[in-house]
Amino acid sequence: MRDYYRPLVRSDFPRPDTALSLAGGPRWFTHVARHRRDGSVTRLAATEVPPEALARLTARRPSLLGLPMDRAQIMGILNVTPDSFSDGGSDRNAAEAALRGRRLIKEGADILDIGGESTRPGAPEVPSGEEIARTEPVIRALAGVPISIDTRKAKVARAAVRAGASIVNDVSGLTHDPELAGYCAENGLPVCVMHSQGDPETMQDDPVYEDVLLDVYDFLERQVDMLEARGLARGKIIVDPGIGFGKTQAHNLALLNGLSLFHGIGCPVLLGVSRKGFIGRIGRAPEPASRAPGSIAVALAGIAQGIQIIRVHDVAATRQALALWQAVEQGGKDDA
């Protein structure tokens, strides 16, 4: 029976001499929770973890686009769609969208994630040509800004990279378009692999898992291994458990509670929870634009588990919250 190791992450002082750094960052652990498919979860000393598994948990993640992965980075969401669940139709043209993107950078976004196809539950697929027409001029107008293209399609990714994008963010985890994995690998292009059960049109119909935490882990690990076998360095791959994509509220909460497990894949971990439906339900905020407090709370909970990238709509509010949270956590110390 396979063992899965979830580090029990801490950041308090004093740090014991036996503590191990999580992913080369400021957080540390001395123990792990061992998960098994029989449902058992056992607390173990980190010294009991096999060396290969321990190496992936502790190895420093290489920088991406010049952004260090030993601290939390903010990915600002810039949807240029008429129908995204929260910010669809925000701009009348590419120039307005680019202005909004530059405002997000000024507010504290480290990278922009630009998408031309809504992936909200029930959203229909958008033809590649239309997706390119929406995203390409905005990317060109934002030249010099770190940009991720949020797409499931190789044709769209090619056009975006020619226009200036540097990372591909695929919500299908490279399962929608068989050409996209090869394109990223052949060009050494950083890619974010997200887990999703089903397409946006059907993913929320009746999602079922044997063990959502381990099922999502296995999928992401397989996709990362596939990319690495095709020549893409593991350090250029980001993993995302796909909160809200083919998951019930219970699934989402189980994944959020066990997020540190995903460090075992050996890649930076991205968390995208901003304004999601479960935040509205739990936080009693039916309008997506009113969900910033809940979104920030969950993002900070993820950062406490060592998540390296948080994908958000409310950049300025998140940046402020993160700065204050880190200051309190450090307690006046110069190093976290």
Short mmCIF file of C-alpha atoms in Angstrom, two decimals:
data_model
loop_
_atom_site.label_atom_id
_atom_site.label_comp_id
_atom_site.label_asym_id
_atom_site.label_seq_id
_atom_site.Cartn_x
_atom_site.Cartn_y
_atom_site.Cartn_z
CA MET A 1 0.00 0.00 0.00
CA ARG A 2 1.36 3.39 -1.00
CA ASP A 3 2.20 6.02 1.61
CA TYR A 4 1.58 9.75 1.13
CA TYR A 5 3.36 12.23 3.39
CA ARG A 6 1.79 15.54 4.43
CA PRO A 7 4.18 17.80 6.34
CA LEU A 8 2.72 19.31 9.51
CA VAL A 9 3.86 22.83 8.74
CA ARG A 10 5.01 25.35 11.33
CA SER A 11 6.69 28.76 11.31
CA ASP A 12 6.91 29.72 14.98
CA PHE A 13 10.03 30.45 17.01
CA PRO A 14 12.23 29.05 18.33
CA ARG A 15 12.82 26.62 15.50
CA PRO A 16 14.13 23.23 16.71
CA ASP A 17 17.52 22.03 15.48
CA THR A 18 15.79 18.97 14.05
CA ALA A 19 13.39 21.03 11.90
CA LEU A 20 13.45 20.64 8.13
CA SER A 21 12.70 23.51 5.75
CA LEU A 22 9.59 23.08 3.64
CA ALA A 23 10.44 23.50 -0.06
CA GLY A 24 13.46 25.60 0.85
CA GLY A 25 11.29 28.33 2.33
CA PRO A 26 10.80 29.81 5.79
CA ARG A 27 8.30 27.21 6.99
CA TRP A 28 9.43 24.03 8.62
CA PHE A 29 8.31 20.70 9.94
CA THR A 30 9.51 17.99 12.28
CA HIS A 31 6.59 15.60 11.71
CA VAL A 32 4.33 14.45 8.91
CA ALA A 33 0.92 12.87 8.60
CA ARG A 34 1.13 9.63 6.66
CA HIS A 35 -1.99 9.02 4.56
CA ARG A 36 -2.98 5.66 3.13
CA ARG A 37 -5.74 4.51 0.82
CA ASP A 38 -7.36 2.55 3.63
CA GLY A 39 -8.26 5.89 5.20
CA SER A 40 -5.67 5.76 7.95
CA VAL A 41 -3.70 8.88 8.89
CA THR A 42 -0.70 8.41 11.18
CA ARG A 43 1.63 10.99 12.71
CA LEU A 44 5.31 10.21 12.09
CA ALA A 45 8.63 11.92 12.76
CA ALA A 46 10.09 13.40 9.58
CA THR A 47 13.09 11.12 10.05
CA GLU A 48 10.79 8.17 9.27
CA VAL A 49 9.97 9.48 5.78
CA PRO A 50 11.84 7.71 2.94
CA PRO A 51 14.77 9.81 1.61
CA GLU A 52 13.33 10.37 -1.88
CA ALA A 53 10.00 11.59 -0.52
CA LEU A 54 11.74 13.76 2.05
CA ALA A 55 13.97 15.30 -0.64
CA ARG A 56 10.95 16.46 -2.61
CA LEU A 57 9.36 17.96 0.46
CA THR A 58 12.46 19.93 1.41
CA ALA A 59 14.17 20.86 -1.89
CA ARG A 60 14.26 24.56 -2.72
CA ARG A 61 12.01 25.41 -5.67
CA PRO A 62 13.79 27.29 -8.48
CA SER A 63 12.66 30.82 -9.29
CA LEU A 64 10.09 31.27 -12.07
CA LEU A 65 10.23 34.36 -14.30
CA GLY A 66 12.66 35.80 -11.79
CA LEU A 67 10.14 35.35 -8.98
CA PRO A 68 11.55 33.50 -5.95
CA MET A 69 9.50 30.53 -4.84
CA ASP A 70 10.60 30.74 -1.20
CA ARG A 71 7.88 33.32 -0.51
CA ALA A 72 4.26 33.83 -1.54
CA GLN A 73 3.70 35.42 -4.96
CA ILE A 74 0.42 37.03 -6.03
CA MET A 75 -1.08 36.16 -9.41
CA GLY A 76 -3.65 38.76 -10.42
CA ILE A 77 -6.66 37.58 -12.42
CA LEU A 78 -7.36 39.44 -15.66
CA ASN A 79 -10.28 37.79 -17.44
CA VAL A 80 -11.03 39.30 -20.84
CA THR A 81 -14.31 37.47 -21.31
CA PRO A 82 -17.93 38.61 -21.43
CA ASP A 83 -19.13 35.83 -19.11
CA SER A 84 -16.63 35.00 -16.35
CA PHE A 85 -18.47 34.55 -13.06
CA SER A 86 -16.94 37.55 -11.29
CA ASP A 87 -15.24 40.00 -13.65
CA GLY A 88 -16.65 39.07 -17.05
CA GLY A 89 -17.39 42.06 -19.29
CA SER A 90 -15.33 44.46 -17.17
CA ASP A 91 -13.63 46.04 -20.19
CA ARG A 92 -14.95 47.43 -23.47
CA ASN A 93 -11.74 46.79 -25.42
CA ALA A 94 -8.13 45.55 -25.19
CA ALA A 95 -6.83 48.98 -24.18
CA GLU A 96 -9.15 49.08 -21.16
CA ALA A 97 -8.19 45.53 -20.20
CA ALA A 98 -4.49 46.44 -20.40
CA LEU A 99 -5.08 49.47 -18.17
CA ARG A 100 -6.80 47.20 -15.67
CA GLY A 101 -3.84 44.83 -15.86
CA ARG A 102 -1.33 47.59 -15.19
CA ARG A 103 -3.43 48.70 -12.24
CA LEU A 104 -3.24 45.17 -10.82
CA ILE A 105 0.55 45.21 -11.15
CA LYS A 106 0.67 48.60 -9.40
CA GLU A 107 -1.53 47.20 -6.63
CA GLY A 108 0.97 44.41 -6.01
CA ALA A 109 0.42 41.56 -8.48
CA ASP A 110 3.66 39.74 -9.27
CA ILE A 111 2.20 38.14 -12.39
CA LEU A 112 -1.01 38.48 -14.41
CA ASP A 113 -3.11 35.49 -15.46
CA ILE A 114 -4.97 36.44 -18.63
CA GLY A 115 -7.87 34.29 -19.79
CA GLY A 116 -10.19 34.53 -22.77
CA GLU A 117 -12.47 31.59 -21.98
CA SER A 118 -14.72 31.43 -18.94
CA THR A 119 -14.28 28.21 -16.96
CA ARG A 120 -17.07 28.87 -14.47
CA PRO A 121 -19.39 25.90 -13.85
CA GLY A 122 -21.63 25.43 -16.88
CA ALA A 123 -19.57 27.61 -19.22
CA PRO A 124 -19.47 26.49 -22.89
CA GLU A 125 -16.20 26.05 -24.78
CA VAL A 126 -14.94 29.07 -26.73
CA PRO A 127 -13.42 28.56 -30.22
CA SER A 128 -9.64 29.07 -30.35
CA GLY A 129 -9.90 31.96 -32.80
CA GLU A 130 -12.22 33.90 -30.53
CA GLU A 131 -10.08 33.17 -27.48
CA ILE A 132 -6.99 34.45 -29.31
CA ALA A 133 -8.82 37.57 -30.47
CA ARG A 134 -9.69 38.34 -26.85
CA THR A 135 -6.28 37.68 -25.28
CA GLU A 136 -3.55 38.42 -27.84
CA PRO A 137 -4.01 42.21 -28.10
CA VAL A 138 -4.16 42.55 -24.31
CA ILE A 139 -0.94 40.56 -23.87
CA ARG A 140 0.81 42.71 -26.49
CA ALA A 141 -0.39 45.87 -24.78
CA LEU A 142 1.09 44.63 -21.50
CA ALA A 143 4.59 44.04 -22.89
CA GLY A 144 7.19 43.73 -20.16
CA VAL A 145 4.74 42.47 -17.52
CA PRO A 146 5.05 38.83 -16.30
CA ILE A 147 2.07 37.12 -17.95
CA SER A 148 0.44 33.70 -17.70
CA ILE A 149 -2.02 32.62 -20.40
CA ASP A 150 -5.01 30.83 -18.91
CA THR A 151 -5.96 28.39 -21.66
CA ARG A 152 -6.59 24.72 -22.42
CA LYS A 153 -5.57 24.99 -26.08
CA ALA A 154 -2.16 24.75 -27.78
CA LYS A 155 -3.17 27.16 -30.56
CA VAL A 156 -4.10 29.83 -28.03
CA ALA A 157 -0.92 29.22 -26.02
CA ARG A 158 1.26 29.62 -29.12
CA ALA A 159 -0.36 32.94 -29.99
CA ALA A 160 -0.08 34.15 -26.40
CA VAL A 161 3.60 33.25 -26.10
CA ARG A 162 4.35 35.01 -29.39
CA ALA A 163 2.58 38.06 -27.96
CA GLY A 164 4.60 37.98 -24.72
CA ALA A 165 3.17 35.42 -22.28
CA SER A 166 5.69 33.33 -20.36
CA ILE A 167 3.64 30.67 -18.52
CA VAL A 168 0.73 28.45 -19.56
CA ASN A 169 -1.99 27.87 -16.96
CA ASP A 170 -4.20 24.95 -18.04
CA VAL A 171 -7.29 24.27 -15.93
CA SER A 172 -7.67 20.87 -17.59
CA GLY A 173 -4.25 19.73 -16.40
CA LEU A 174 -3.15 19.10 -20.02
CA THR A 175 -5.99 16.70 -20.74
CA HIS A 176 -8.10 18.87 -23.07
CA ASP A 177 -5.68 19.40 -25.97
CA PRO A 178 -3.13 16.61 -26.56
CA GLU A 179 -0.77 19.06 -28.30
CA LEU A 180 -0.35 21.43 -25.38
CA ALA A 181 1.92 19.26 -23.22
CA GLY A 182 4.28 18.69 -26.13
CA TYR A 183 4.37 22.38 -26.99
CA CYS A 184 5.28 23.36 -23.43
CA ALA A 185 7.89 20.61 -23.08
CA GLU A 186 9.54 21.25 -26.45
CA ASN A 187 9.88 24.95 -25.71
CA GLY A 188 10.86 24.67 -22.05
CA LEU A 189 7.79 26.71 -21.20
CA PRO A 190 6.71 26.88 -17.55
CA VAL A 191 3.26 25.39 -17.09
CA CYS A 192 0.69 25.22 -14.32
CA VAL A 193 -1.08 21.87 -14.21
CA MET A 194 -4.46 22.08 -12.51
CA HIS A 195 -6.76 19.24 -11.49
CA SER A 196 -10.32 19.29 -12.76
CA GLN A 197 -12.90 16.52 -12.88
CA GLY A 198 -14.73 16.96 -16.19
CA ASP A 199 -15.14 20.03 -18.41
CA PRO A 200 -16.58 23.32 -17.10
CA GLU A 201 -19.93 22.53 -18.74
CA THR A 202 -20.44 19.37 -16.65
CA MET A 203 -17.87 19.36 -13.83
CA GLN A 204 -20.30 20.25 -11.05
CA ASP A 205 -23.02 17.75 -12.04
CA ASP A 206 -22.01 15.04 -9.56
CA PRO A 207 -18.30 14.97 -8.69
CA VAL A 208 -17.24 11.77 -6.91
CA TYR A 209 -13.87 10.70 -5.47
CA GLU A 210 -12.58 7.69 -3.60
CA ASP A 211 -10.33 10.00 -1.53
CA VAL A 212 -10.29 13.53 -2.93
CA LEU A 213 -6.92 14.49 -1.42
CA LEU A 214 -5.11 11.41 -2.69
CA ASP A 215 -6.99 11.24 -6.01
CA VAL A 216 -6.03 14.82 -6.86
CA TYR A 217 -2.44 14.18 -5.74
CA ASP A 218 -2.16 11.11 -7.97
CA PHE A 219 -3.47 13.00 -11.01
CA LEU A 220 -1.09 15.91 -10.55
CA GLU A 221 1.86 13.60 -9.92
CA ARG A 222 1.11 11.64 -13.12
CA GLN A 223 0.94 14.82 -15.20
CA VAL A 224 4.17 16.17 -13.73
CA ASP A 225 5.93 12.85 -14.38
CA MET A 226 4.62 12.91 -17.96
CA LEU A 227 5.97 16.41 -18.56
CA GLU A 228 9.30 15.57 -16.99
CA ALA A 229 9.59 12.46 -19.19
CA ARG A 230 9.02 14.71 -22.20
CA GLY A 231 11.91 16.93 -21.15
CA LEU A 232 10.35 19.72 -19.09
CA ALA A 233 12.26 20.32 -15.86
CA ARG A 234 10.22 19.73 -12.71
CA GLY A 235 11.27 23.18 -11.53
CA LYS A 236 9.26 24.69 -14.39
CA ILE A 237 6.03 22.95 -13.41
CA ILE A 238 3.45 24.38 -11.00
CA VAL A 239 0.64 22.27 -9.57
CA ASP A 240 -2.85 23.44 -8.59
CA PRO A 241 -5.40 21.21 -6.81
CA GLY A 242 -8.22 22.98 -8.67
CA ILE A 243 -10.47 24.21 -5.89
CA GLY A 244 -14.04 24.42 -7.22
CA PHE A 245 -13.37 22.48 -10.42
CA GLY A 246 -15.40 19.31 -10.20
CA LYS A 247 -15.57 19.41 -6.41
CA THR A 248 -18.29 19.76 -3.82
CA GLN A 249 -17.88 22.07 -0.85
CA ALA A 250 -16.78 19.10 1.25
CA HIS A 251 -14.15 18.20 -1.37
CA ASN A 252 -12.86 21.78 -1.44
CA LEU A 253 -12.53 21.93 2.33
CA ALA A 254 -10.76 18.55 2.49
CA LEU A 255 -8.23 19.75 -0.10
CA LEU A 256 -7.67 23.04 1.69
CA ASN A 257 -7.15 21.27 5.00
CA GLY A 258 -4.55 18.96 3.45
CA LEU A 259 -2.82 21.36 1.06
CA SER A 260 0.69 20.72 2.34
CA LEU A 261 0.48 17.17 0.94
CA PHE A 262 1.04 18.59 -2.56
CA HIS A 263 4.57 19.74 -1.69
CA GLY A 264 5.46 16.06 -2.01
CA ILE A 265 5.24 16.37 -5.80
CA GLY A 266 8.32 18.59 -5.69
CA CYS A 267 6.84 21.61 -7.51
CA PRO A 268 5.57 25.06 -6.51
CA VAL A 269 1.90 24.92 -5.53
CA LEU A 270 -0.68 27.44 -6.75
CA LEU A 271 -3.93 28.05 -4.90
CA GLY A 272 -6.90 29.66 -6.62
CA VAL A 273 -9.88 30.24 -4.33
CA SER A 274 -10.71 33.86 -5.07
CA ARG A 275 -14.44 34.62 -4.91
CA LYS A 276 -15.37 30.94 -5.36
CA GLY A 277 -18.91 29.81 -4.65
CA PHE A 278 -18.14 27.95 -1.42
CA ILE A 279 -16.69 31.17 0.01
CA GLY A 280 -19.99 32.87 -0.73
CA ARG A 281 -21.98 30.08 0.89
CA ILE A 282 -19.89 29.76 4.05
CA GLY A 283 -19.28 33.50 4.32
CA ARG A 284 -22.86 34.47 3.46
CA ALA A 285 -21.75 36.65 0.56
CA PRO A 286 -23.96 35.86 -2.44
CA GLU A 287 -22.32 38.46 -4.71
CA PRO A 288 -18.83 37.45 -5.93
CA ALA A 289 -17.45 40.98 -5.59
CA SER A 290 -18.24 40.93 -1.85
CA ARG A 291 -16.15 37.82 -1.15
CA ALA A 292 -12.73 39.46 -0.70
CA PRO A 293 -12.56 38.89 3.09
CA GLY A 294 -13.33 35.19 2.77
CA SER A 295 -11.01 34.80 -0.22
CA ILE A 296 -8.15 36.42 1.68
CA ALA A 297 -8.77 34.27 4.75
CA VAL A 298 -8.49 31.08 2.72
CA ALA A 299 -5.45 32.36 0.80
CA LEU A 300 -3.63 33.09 4.05
CA ALA A 301 -4.52 29.64 5.35
CA GLY A 302 -2.88 28.25 2.21
CA ILE A 303 0.23 30.37 2.65
CA ALA A 304 0.48 29.07 6.21
CA GLN A 305 0.84 25.63 4.61
CA GLY A 306 3.65 26.86 2.34
CA ILE A 307 1.73 27.59 -0.86
CA GLN A 308 3.96 29.58 -3.21
CA ILE A 309 1.44 31.30 -5.51
CA ILE A 310 -2.04 32.64 -4.77
CA ARG A 311 -4.35 33.56 -7.65
CA VAL A 312 -6.65 36.44 -6.74
CA HIS A 313 -9.07 39.08 -8.03
CA ASP A 314 -8.59 41.53 -5.14
CA VAL A 315 -4.89 42.24 -5.47
CA ALA A 316 -4.55 45.39 -3.34
CA ALA A 317 -6.54 43.96 -0.44
CA THR A 318 -4.63 40.67 -0.61
CA ARG A 319 -1.25 42.41 -0.73
CA GLN A 320 -2.13 44.48 2.34
CA ALA A 321 -3.43 41.46 4.25
CA LEU A 322 -0.35 39.43 3.36
CA ALA A 323 2.04 42.18 4.47
CA LEU A 324 0.33 42.52 7.85
CA TRP A 325 -0.02 38.78 8.38
CA GLN A 326 3.68 38.24 7.63
CA ALA A 327 4.69 41.11 9.93
CA VAL A 328 2.71 39.64 12.82
CA GLU A 329 3.98 36.13 12.10
CA GLN A 330 7.59 37.31 12.12
CA GLY A 331 7.01 39.23 15.34
CA GLY A 332 9.52 41.94 14.43
CA LYS A 333 12.22 39.51 13.34
CA ASP A 334 14.15 40.31 10.17
CA ASP A 335 13.83 36.82 8.74
CA ALA A 336 10.72 34.65 8.63
#
